Amino acid sequence: MQNAERMMPSDTEPTAEWDQLTRTIHACVRCPRLHAFRERVGEEKVRRHAEEDYWSRPVAGFGDPDARLIIIGLAPGAHGANRTGRVFTGDASGEWLYGTLHALGYASQPTARHRDDGLTLRDAYIANIVRCVPPDNRPTSAEITACAPYLAAEMSLLKNARVYLALGGLAFAQTLRFMQAQGLTTADRLKFRHGLEHPLTDGRQLLASYHPSQQNTRTGRLTMPMWEAVFARAKALTDTSEPHVGTPSAGDSQKS
Ligand code: SF4
């Protein structure tokens, strides 16, 4: 796995499961609309990146396979991750995310500009619920469902996970669906709100934050103190929540 290999702590070897999962994600063409759109974005580009080759493929998760903190976003940014090939890399949302992860000791550097910039994560892993950039940042329900097995497969490999932090309402709803399918929550519904904390039945925690999109950060809906407070709480919970017993099965999770 390109990302996980690079992120492996020194005492951890990449596994065949991660490699296979990443190859499968990178080759996926399950959603015709998104397949066409991700390639079109890379052909049309934007002026500031006109000289660059866009990734324009599905973007796999990135981080430490032994992570206790799992961050779940929505989808690659058109000229961010869809360009660079690494989650939250190359756009303003990534500046918020990696800056904060660096301040808390999870990231080796505060910036994420391209996939070969040397950035590493320790004790944190980042994934999106949809691996291809959607038009207007709005995947359809069918596309979210089609991509769900990839998140489920990652969850099954992230055996040390203790805190799941979902960024934005769609990521939160999909993560909650996964937890429901696994029997990890008895809640039928939970209303998304920034700062929400939901204890799972096995002692782990589900948290929610507004997504650091410019739509939120430029309007003041999400301020840096609000954002940092959620991450500080997530970090505190990773140290105090119970290690889980048993590992979610990717097959079961596809029910979500
Ligand atoms: S969004 Fe997910 S399921 Fe759809 S084409 Fe991309 S990787 Fe495949």
PDB file of C-alpha atoms and ligand atoms in Angstrom:
ATOM      1  CA  MET A   1       0.000   0.000   0.000  1.00  0.00           C
ATOM      2  CA  GLN A   2       1.634   3.173  -1.173  1.00  0.00           C
ATOM      3  CA  ASN A   3       0.355   5.367   1.616  1.00  0.00           C
ATOM      4  CA  ALA A   4       0.402   2.913   4.446  1.00  0.00           C
ATOM      5  CA  GLU A   5       3.836   1.669   3.479  1.00  0.00           C
ATOM      6  CA  ARG A   6       5.136   5.172   3.729  1.00  0.00           C
ATOM      7  CA  MET A   7       3.409   5.742   7.020  1.00  0.00           C
ATOM      8  CA  MET A   8       4.419   2.548   8.722  1.00  0.00           C
ATOM      9  CA  PRO A   9       6.037   3.067  12.086  1.00  0.00           C
ATOM     10  CA  SER A  10       9.527   1.683  12.020  1.00  0.00           C
ATOM     11  CA  ASP A  11       8.560  -1.485  13.869  1.00  0.00           C
ATOM     12  CA  THR A  12       5.655  -2.345  11.582  1.00  0.00           C
ATOM     13  CA  GLU A  13       5.884  -4.049   8.220  1.00  0.00           C
ATOM     14  CA  PRO A  14       3.352  -3.441   5.462  1.00  0.00           C
ATOM     15  CA  THR A  15       0.976  -6.312   5.039  1.00  0.00           C
ATOM     16  CA  ALA A  16      -0.381  -8.028   1.984  1.00  0.00           C
ATOM     17  CA  GLU A  17      -3.897  -7.034   3.050  1.00  0.00           C
ATOM     18  CA  TRP A  18      -3.070  -3.327   2.936  1.00  0.00           C
ATOM     19  CA  ASP A  19      -1.283  -3.685  -0.377  1.00  0.00           C
ATOM     20  CA  GLN A  20      -4.182  -5.552  -1.923  1.00  0.00           C
ATOM     21  CA  LEU A  21      -6.742  -3.097  -0.581  1.00  0.00           C
ATOM     22  CA  THR A  22      -4.866  -0.105  -1.960  1.00  0.00           C
ATOM     23  CA  ARG A  23      -4.462  -1.704  -5.370  1.00  0.00           C
ATOM     24  CA  THR A  24      -8.164  -2.500  -5.459  1.00  0.00           C
ATOM     25  CA  ILE A  25      -9.160   1.049  -4.519  1.00  0.00           C
ATOM     26  CA  HIS A  26      -6.803   2.627  -7.051  1.00  0.00           C
ATOM     27  CA  ALA A  27      -8.273   0.522  -9.852  1.00  0.00           C
ATOM     28  CA  CYS A  28     -11.922   1.023  -8.945  1.00  0.00           C
ATOM     29  CA  VAL A  29     -14.352   2.166 -11.648  1.00  0.00           C
ATOM     30  CA  ARG A  30     -17.528   1.124  -9.862  1.00  0.00           C
ATOM     31  CA  CYS A  31     -19.204   4.565 -10.107  1.00  0.00           C
ATOM     32  CA  PRO A  32     -19.467   5.698 -13.751  1.00  0.00           C
ATOM     33  CA  ARG A  33     -20.282   9.311 -12.889  1.00  0.00           C
ATOM     34  CA  LEU A  34     -17.321   9.685 -10.543  1.00  0.00           C
ATOM     35  CA  HIS A  35     -14.981   7.764 -12.805  1.00  0.00           C
ATOM     36  CA  ALA A  36     -15.722  10.238 -15.597  1.00  0.00           C
ATOM     37  CA  PHE A  37     -15.626  13.288 -13.348  1.00  0.00           C
ATOM     38  CA  ARG A  38     -12.310  12.558 -11.630  1.00  0.00           C
ATOM     39  CA  GLU A  39     -10.647  12.213 -15.038  1.00  0.00           C
ATOM     40  CA  ARG A  40     -12.306  15.300 -16.460  1.00  0.00           C
ATOM     41  CA  VAL A  41     -11.109  17.411 -13.516  1.00  0.00           C
ATOM     42  CA  GLY A  42      -7.586  16.228 -14.204  1.00  0.00           C
ATOM     43  CA  GLU A  43      -7.812  17.110 -17.872  1.00  0.00           C
ATOM     44  CA  GLU A  44      -9.363  20.538 -17.410  1.00  0.00           C
ATOM     45  CA  LYS A  45      -7.314  21.437 -14.264  1.00  0.00           C
ATOM     46  CA  VAL A  46      -7.214  24.948 -12.823  1.00  0.00           C
ATOM     47  CA  ARG A  47      -4.800  27.600 -13.903  1.00  0.00           C
ATOM     48  CA  ARG A  48      -2.627  27.471 -10.786  1.00  0.00           C
ATOM     49  CA  HIS A  49      -1.988  23.760 -11.358  1.00  0.00           C
ATOM     50  CA  ALA A  50      -2.064  23.789 -15.139  1.00  0.00           C
ATOM     51  CA  GLU A  51       1.450  22.390 -15.449  1.00  0.00           C
ATOM     52  CA  GLU A  52       0.873  19.462 -13.091  1.00  0.00           C
ATOM     53  CA  ASP A  53      -0.220  15.925 -13.789  1.00  0.00           C
ATOM     54  CA  TYR A  54      -3.320  15.139 -11.780  1.00  0.00           C
ATOM     55  CA  TRP A  55      -3.712  11.837  -9.963  1.00  0.00           C
ATOM     56  CA  SER A  56      -7.355  11.558 -11.121  1.00  0.00           C
ATOM     57  CA  ARG A  57      -7.845   8.104  -9.611  1.00  0.00           C
ATOM     58  CA  PRO A  58      -9.496   6.928  -6.406  1.00  0.00           C
ATOM     59  CA  VAL A  59      -7.599   8.061  -3.309  1.00  0.00           C
ATOM     60  CA  ALA A  60      -6.875   5.463  -0.629  1.00  0.00           C
ATOM     61  CA  GLY A  61      -6.552   6.162   3.078  1.00  0.00           C
ATOM     62  CA  PHE A  62      -3.326   7.416   4.584  1.00  0.00           C
ATOM     63  CA  GLY A  63      -1.651   7.033   7.925  1.00  0.00           C
ATOM     64  CA  ASP A  64      -0.456   4.695  10.620  1.00  0.00           C
ATOM     65  CA  PRO A  65      -1.976   1.190  10.407  1.00  0.00           C
ATOM     66  CA  ASP A  66      -1.557   0.961  14.185  1.00  0.00           C
ATOM     67  CA  ALA A  67      -3.454   4.211  14.707  1.00  0.00           C
ATOM     68  CA  ARG A  68      -5.776   4.748  17.624  1.00  0.00           C
ATOM     69  CA  LEU A  69      -7.292   7.904  16.088  1.00  0.00           C
ATOM     70  CA  ILE A  70      -9.236   7.356  12.854  1.00  0.00           C
ATOM     71  CA  ILE A  71     -10.324  10.477  10.964  1.00  0.00           C
ATOM     72  CA  ILE A  72     -13.074  10.074   8.399  1.00  0.00           C
ATOM     73  CA  GLY A  73     -13.703  12.724   5.773  1.00  0.00           C
ATOM     74  CA  LEU A  74     -16.008  12.998   2.799  1.00  0.00           C
ATOM     75  CA  ALA A  75     -14.145  12.745  -0.512  1.00  0.00           C
ATOM     76  CA  PRO A  76     -11.027  13.976  -2.323  1.00  0.00           C
ATOM     77  CA  GLY A  77     -10.905  17.662  -3.156  1.00  0.00           C
ATOM     78  CA  ALA A  78     -11.002  18.342  -6.898  1.00  0.00           C
ATOM     79  CA  HIS A  79      -7.652  20.145  -6.972  1.00  0.00           C
ATOM     80  CA  GLY A  80      -6.373  18.778  -3.671  1.00  0.00           C
ATOM     81  CA  ALA A  81      -6.335  15.005  -3.211  1.00  0.00           C
ATOM     82  CA  ASN A  82      -7.638  14.341  -6.718  1.00  0.00           C
ATOM     83  CA  ARG A  83      -4.542  16.177  -7.942  1.00  0.00           C
ATOM     84  CA  THR A  84      -1.962  14.892  -5.480  1.00  0.00           C
ATOM     85  CA  GLY A  85      -3.266  11.376  -4.816  1.00  0.00           C
ATOM     86  CA  ARG A  86      -3.128  11.612  -1.016  1.00  0.00           C
ATOM     87  CA  VAL A  87      -6.046  12.467   1.290  1.00  0.00           C
ATOM     88  CA  PHE A  88      -6.327  16.116   2.359  1.00  0.00           C
ATOM     89  CA  THR A  89      -3.135  16.962   0.499  1.00  0.00           C
ATOM     90  CA  GLY A  90      -2.697  20.100  -1.567  1.00  0.00           C
ATOM     91  CA  ASP A  91      -5.643  22.217  -0.498  1.00  0.00           C
ATOM     92  CA  ALA A  92      -6.863  24.503   2.270  1.00  0.00           C
ATOM     93  CA  SER A  93      -8.719  21.758   4.158  1.00  0.00           C
ATOM     94  CA  GLY A  94      -5.474  19.843   4.439  1.00  0.00           C
ATOM     95  CA  GLU A  95      -3.723  22.870   5.878  1.00  0.00           C
ATOM     96  CA  TRP A  96      -6.205  22.851   8.739  1.00  0.00           C
ATOM     97  CA  LEU A  97      -6.045  19.119   9.258  1.00  0.00           C
ATOM     98  CA  TYR A  98      -2.313  18.502   9.045  1.00  0.00           C
ATOM     99  CA  GLY A  99      -1.454  21.701  10.885  1.00  0.00           C
ATOM    100  CA  THR A 100      -3.503  20.536  13.834  1.00  0.00           C
ATOM    101  CA  LEU A 101      -2.249  16.961  13.632  1.00  0.00           C
ATOM    102  CA  HIS A 102       1.301  18.266  13.696  1.00  0.00           C
ATOM    103  CA  ALA A 103       0.607  20.498  16.687  1.00  0.00           C
ATOM    104  CA  LEU A 104      -0.716  17.470  18.591  1.00  0.00           C
ATOM    105  CA  GLY A 105       2.187  15.245  17.633  1.00  0.00           C
ATOM    106  CA  TYR A 106       0.410  13.036  15.097  1.00  0.00           C
ATOM    107  CA  ALA A 107       2.043  14.422  11.953  1.00  0.00           C
ATOM    108  CA  SER A 108       5.733  14.804  11.188  1.00  0.00           C
ATOM    109  CA  GLN A 109       5.199  18.186   9.536  1.00  0.00           C
ATOM    110  CA  PRO A 110       2.436  20.811   9.444  1.00  0.00           C
ATOM    111  CA  THR A 111       2.050  20.912   5.679  1.00  0.00           C
ATOM    112  CA  ALA A 112       0.905  18.422   3.058  1.00  0.00           C
ATOM    113  CA  ARG A 113       1.667  19.627  -0.439  1.00  0.00           C
ATOM    114  CA  HIS A 114       2.233  16.487  -2.483  1.00  0.00           C
ATOM    115  CA  ARG A 115       2.375  12.741  -1.972  1.00  0.00           C
ATOM    116  CA  ASP A 116       6.184  12.635  -1.907  1.00  0.00           C
ATOM    117  CA  ASP A 117       6.705  15.443   0.586  1.00  0.00           C
ATOM    118  CA  GLY A 118       7.926  13.113   3.335  1.00  0.00           C
ATOM    119  CA  LEU A 119       4.947  13.587   5.633  1.00  0.00           C
ATOM    120  CA  THR A 120       4.324  10.736   8.051  1.00  0.00           C
ATOM    121  CA  LEU A 121       1.608  10.133  10.618  1.00  0.00           C
ATOM    122  CA  ARG A 122       1.893   8.282  13.889  1.00  0.00           C
ATOM    123  CA  ASP A 123      -1.159   7.027  15.791  1.00  0.00           C
ATOM    124  CA  ALA A 124      -3.559   8.608  13.275  1.00  0.00           C
ATOM    125  CA  TYR A 125      -5.133   7.383  10.052  1.00  0.00           C
ATOM    126  CA  ILE A 126      -7.248   9.370   7.581  1.00  0.00           C
ATOM    127  CA  ALA A 127      -9.815   8.004   5.145  1.00  0.00           C
ATOM    128  CA  ASN A 128     -12.766   9.289   3.158  1.00  0.00           C
ATOM    129  CA  ILE A 129     -16.174   7.692   2.823  1.00  0.00           C
ATOM    130  CA  VAL A 130     -15.996   8.243  -0.964  1.00  0.00           C
ATOM    131  CA  ARG A 131     -12.672   7.742  -2.748  1.00  0.00           C
ATOM    132  CA  CYS A 132     -13.349   9.724  -5.915  1.00  0.00           C
ATOM    133  CA  VAL A 133     -14.010  13.430  -6.209  1.00  0.00           C
ATOM    134  CA  PRO A 134     -17.728  14.082  -6.689  1.00  0.00           C
ATOM    135  CA  PRO A 135     -19.197  17.054  -8.583  1.00  0.00           C
ATOM    136  CA  ASP A 136     -19.963  19.894  -6.149  1.00  0.00           C
ATOM    137  CA  ASN A 137     -18.613  17.713  -3.324  1.00  0.00           C
ATOM    138  CA  ARG A 138     -21.904  15.837  -3.334  1.00  0.00           C
ATOM    139  CA  PRO A 139     -21.763  12.086  -3.791  1.00  0.00           C
ATOM    140  CA  THR A 140     -25.068  10.329  -4.343  1.00  0.00           C
ATOM    141  CA  SER A 141     -26.412   7.799  -1.869  1.00  0.00           C
ATOM    142  CA  ALA A 142     -25.620   5.051  -4.365  1.00  0.00           C
ATOM    143  CA  GLU A 143     -22.019   6.233  -4.650  1.00  0.00           C
ATOM    144  CA  ILE A 144     -21.606   6.353  -0.884  1.00  0.00           C
ATOM    145  CA  THR A 145     -22.989   2.823  -0.660  1.00  0.00           C
ATOM    146  CA  ALA A 146     -20.769   1.609  -3.491  1.00  0.00           C
ATOM    147  CA  CYS A 147     -17.663   2.911  -1.742  1.00  0.00           C
ATOM    148  CA  ALA A 148     -18.623   1.733   1.761  1.00  0.00           C
ATOM    149  CA  PRO A 149     -16.808  -1.623   1.532  1.00  0.00           C
ATOM    150  CA  TYR A 150     -13.467   0.179   1.260  1.00  0.00           C
ATOM    151  CA  LEU A 151     -13.956   2.027   4.511  1.00  0.00           C
ATOM    152  CA  ALA A 152     -15.167  -1.196   6.091  1.00  0.00           C
ATOM    153  CA  ALA A 153     -12.079  -3.022   4.879  1.00  0.00           C
ATOM    154  CA  GLU A 154      -9.817  -0.348   6.343  1.00  0.00           C
ATOM    155  CA  MET A 155     -11.719  -0.464   9.626  1.00  0.00           C
ATOM    156  CA  SER A 156     -11.151  -4.186   9.819  1.00  0.00           C
ATOM    157  CA  LEU A 157      -7.397  -3.679   9.394  1.00  0.00           C
ATOM    158  CA  LEU A 158      -7.145  -0.791  11.879  1.00  0.00           C
ATOM    159  CA  LYS A 159      -7.122  -3.052  14.877  1.00  0.00           C
ATOM    160  CA  ASN A 160      -5.955  -0.490  17.443  1.00  0.00           C
ATOM    161  CA  ALA A 161      -8.668   2.093  16.676  1.00  0.00           C
ATOM    162  CA  ARG A 162     -10.147   3.741  19.745  1.00  0.00           C
ATOM    163  CA  VAL A 163     -11.587   7.046  18.546  1.00  0.00           C
ATOM    164  CA  TYR A 164     -13.382   7.692  15.260  1.00  0.00           C
ATOM    165  CA  LEU A 165     -13.639  11.361  14.321  1.00  0.00           C
ATOM    166  CA  ALA A 166     -16.036  12.075  11.451  1.00  0.00           C
ATOM    167  CA  LEU A 167     -15.682  15.368   9.583  1.00  0.00           C
ATOM    168  CA  GLY A 168     -19.016  16.687   8.362  1.00  0.00           C
ATOM    169  CA  GLY A 169     -22.565  15.396   8.335  1.00  0.00           C
ATOM    170  CA  LEU A 170     -22.246  12.889   5.499  1.00  0.00           C
ATOM    171  CA  ALA A 171     -19.087  11.318   6.885  1.00  0.00           C
ATOM    172  CA  PHE A 172     -20.709  11.155  10.303  1.00  0.00           C
ATOM    173  CA  ALA A 173     -23.886   9.521   8.962  1.00  0.00           C
ATOM    174  CA  GLN A 174     -21.916   6.911   7.031  1.00  0.00           C
ATOM    175  CA  THR A 175     -19.636   6.163   9.974  1.00  0.00           C
ATOM    176  CA  LEU A 176     -22.672   5.780  12.205  1.00  0.00           C
ATOM    177  CA  ARG A 177     -24.180   3.359   9.669  1.00  0.00           C
ATOM    178  CA  PHE A 178     -21.020   1.312   9.852  1.00  0.00           C
ATOM    179  CA  MET A 179     -21.168   1.270  13.657  1.00  0.00           C
ATOM    180  CA  GLN A 180     -24.823   0.247  13.571  1.00  0.00           C
ATOM    181  CA  ALA A 181     -24.052  -2.611  11.174  1.00  0.00           C
ATOM    182  CA  GLN A 182     -21.342  -3.775  13.551  1.00  0.00           C
ATOM    183  CA  GLY A 183     -23.628  -3.593  16.577  1.00  0.00           C
ATOM    184  CA  LEU A 184     -21.395  -0.954  18.108  1.00  0.00           C
ATOM    185  CA  THR A 185     -24.204   1.477  18.860  1.00  0.00           C
ATOM    186  CA  THR A 186     -27.798   1.109  19.922  1.00  0.00           C
ATOM    187  CA  ALA A 187     -28.710   4.548  18.565  1.00  0.00           C
ATOM    188  CA  ASP A 188     -31.087   4.454  15.595  1.00  0.00           C
ATOM    189  CA  ARG A 189     -30.339   8.044  14.783  1.00  0.00           C
ATOM    190  CA  LEU A 190     -27.956  10.664  16.002  1.00  0.00           C
ATOM    191  CA  LYS A 191     -28.223  14.253  14.922  1.00  0.00           C
ATOM    192  CA  PHE A 192     -24.901  15.519  13.651  1.00  0.00           C
ATOM    193  CA  ARG A 193     -23.427  18.436  15.517  1.00  0.00           C
ATOM    194  CA  HIS A 194     -19.957  19.798  15.971  1.00  0.00           C
ATOM    195  CA  GLY A 195     -18.358  18.391  19.108  1.00  0.00           C
ATOM    196  CA  LEU A 196     -20.718  15.450  19.455  1.00  0.00           C
ATOM    197  CA  GLU A 197     -19.332  12.524  21.431  1.00  0.00           C
ATOM    198  CA  HIS A 198     -21.003   9.141  21.223  1.00  0.00           C
ATOM    199  CA  PRO A 199     -19.658   6.236  23.287  1.00  0.00           C
ATOM    200  CA  LEU A 200     -19.747   2.958  21.405  1.00  0.00           C
ATOM    201  CA  THR A 201     -20.833  -0.238  23.069  1.00  0.00           C
ATOM    202  CA  ASP A 202     -17.312  -1.631  23.253  1.00  0.00           C
ATOM    203  CA  GLY A 203     -15.820   1.395  24.990  1.00  0.00           C
ATOM    204  CA  ARG A 204     -14.554   3.205  21.928  1.00  0.00           C
ATOM    205  CA  GLN A 205     -15.794   6.645  20.924  1.00  0.00           C
ATOM    206  CA  LEU A 206     -17.380   8.295  17.902  1.00  0.00           C
ATOM    207  CA  LEU A 207     -16.812  12.048  17.613  1.00  0.00           C
ATOM    208  CA  ALA A 208     -18.044  14.605  15.105  1.00  0.00           C
ATOM    209  CA  SER A 209     -16.684  17.868  13.780  1.00  0.00           C
ATOM    210  CA  TYR A 210     -17.590  20.243  11.046  1.00  0.00           C
ATOM    211  CA  HIS A 211     -15.533  19.575   7.947  1.00  0.00           C
ATOM    212  CA  PRO A 212     -12.687  22.104   7.467  1.00  0.00           C
ATOM    213  CA  SER A 213     -13.929  23.069   4.010  1.00  0.00           C
ATOM    214  CA  GLN A 214     -13.556  26.676   3.028  1.00  0.00           C
ATOM    215  CA  GLN A 215     -17.335  26.874   2.988  1.00  0.00           C
ATOM    216  CA  ASN A 216     -17.154  26.390   6.760  1.00  0.00           C
ATOM    217  CA  THR A 217     -13.857  28.044   7.630  1.00  0.00           C
ATOM    218  CA  ARG A 218     -14.351  31.198   5.556  1.00  0.00           C
ATOM    219  CA  THR A 219     -17.833  31.796   6.898  1.00  0.00           C
ATOM    220  CA  GLY A 220     -16.793  31.329  10.510  1.00  0.00           C
ATOM    221  CA  ARG A 221     -19.056  28.336  10.951  1.00  0.00           C
ATOM    222  CA  LEU A 222     -15.914  26.479  11.921  1.00  0.00           C
ATOM    223  CA  THR A 223     -13.264  28.489  13.740  1.00  0.00           C
ATOM    224  CA  MET A 224      -9.774  27.315  14.598  1.00  0.00           C
ATOM    225  CA  PRO A 225     -10.526  27.171  18.352  1.00  0.00           C
ATOM    226  CA  MET A 226     -13.610  24.999  17.634  1.00  0.00           C
ATOM    227  CA  TRP A 227     -11.543  22.714  15.436  1.00  0.00           C
ATOM    228  CA  GLU A 228      -8.618  22.446  17.820  1.00  0.00           C
ATOM    229  CA  ALA A 229     -10.914  21.708  20.751  1.00  0.00           C
ATOM    230  CA  VAL A 230     -12.376  18.672  18.992  1.00  0.00           C
ATOM    231  CA  PHE A 231      -8.942  17.329  18.170  1.00  0.00           C
ATOM    232  CA  ALA A 232      -7.665  17.927  21.677  1.00  0.00           C
ATOM    233  CA  ARG A 233     -10.661  15.993  22.982  1.00  0.00           C
ATOM    234  CA  ALA A 234     -10.064  13.194  20.482  1.00  0.00           C
ATOM    235  CA  LYS A 235      -6.470  12.930  21.607  1.00  0.00           C
ATOM    236  CA  ALA A 236      -7.475  12.799  25.263  1.00  0.00           C
ATOM    237  CA  LEU A 237     -10.015  10.069  24.514  1.00  0.00           C
ATOM    238  CA  THR A 238      -7.545   7.906  22.623  1.00  0.00           C
ATOM    239  CA  ASP A 239      -5.569   7.689  25.828  1.00  0.00           C
ATOM    240  CA  THR A 240      -8.532   6.878  28.080  1.00  0.00           C
ATOM    241  CA  SER A 241     -11.085   4.877  26.041  1.00  0.00           C
ATOM    242  CA  GLU A 242     -11.033   1.124  26.356  1.00  0.00           C
ATOM    243  CA  PRO A 243      -9.210  -0.992  23.804  1.00  0.00           C
ATOM    244  CA  HIS A 244     -11.881  -2.827  21.847  1.00  0.00           C
ATOM    245  CA  VAL A 245     -12.336  -6.564  21.888  1.00  0.00           C
ATOM    246  CA  GLY A 246     -12.804  -8.227  18.535  1.00  0.00           C
ATOM    247  CA  THR A 247     -12.352  -6.664  15.146  1.00  0.00           C
ATOM    248  CA  PRO A 248     -15.147  -5.508  12.838  1.00  0.00           C
ATOM    249  CA  SER A 249     -15.534  -7.770   9.866  1.00  0.00           C
ATOM    250  CA  ALA A 250     -15.431  -6.176   6.446  1.00  0.00           C
ATOM    251  CA  GLY A 251     -18.024  -8.616   5.199  1.00  0.00           C
ATOM    252  CA  ASP A 252     -20.501  -7.716   7.906  1.00  0.00           C
ATOM    253  CA  SER A 253     -19.948  -4.045   7.428  1.00  0.00           C
ATOM    254  CA  GLN A 254     -21.109  -4.199   3.825  1.00  0.00           C
ATOM    255  CA  LYS A 255     -24.611  -4.409   5.173  1.00  0.00           C
ATOM    256  CA  SER A 256     -24.405  -0.695   5.919  1.00  0.00           C
TER     257      SER A 256
HETATM  258  S1  SF4 B   1     -16.255   6.353  -5.297  1.00  0.00           S
HETATM  259 FE1  SF4 B   1     -15.444   4.419  -4.466  1.00  0.00          FE
HETATM  260  S2  SF4 B   1     -16.742   2.806  -5.363  1.00  0.00           S
HETATM  261 FE2  SF4 B   1     -17.059   4.690  -6.604  1.00  0.00          FE
HETATM  262  S3  SF4 B   1     -15.557   4.505  -8.292  1.00  0.00           S
HETATM  263 FE3  SF4 B   1     -14.567   5.695  -6.661  1.00  0.00          FE
HETATM  264  S4  SF4 B   1     -13.438   4.166  -5.442  1.00  0.00           S
HETATM  265 FE4  SF4 B   1     -14.935   3.061  -6.704  1.00  0.00          FE
END
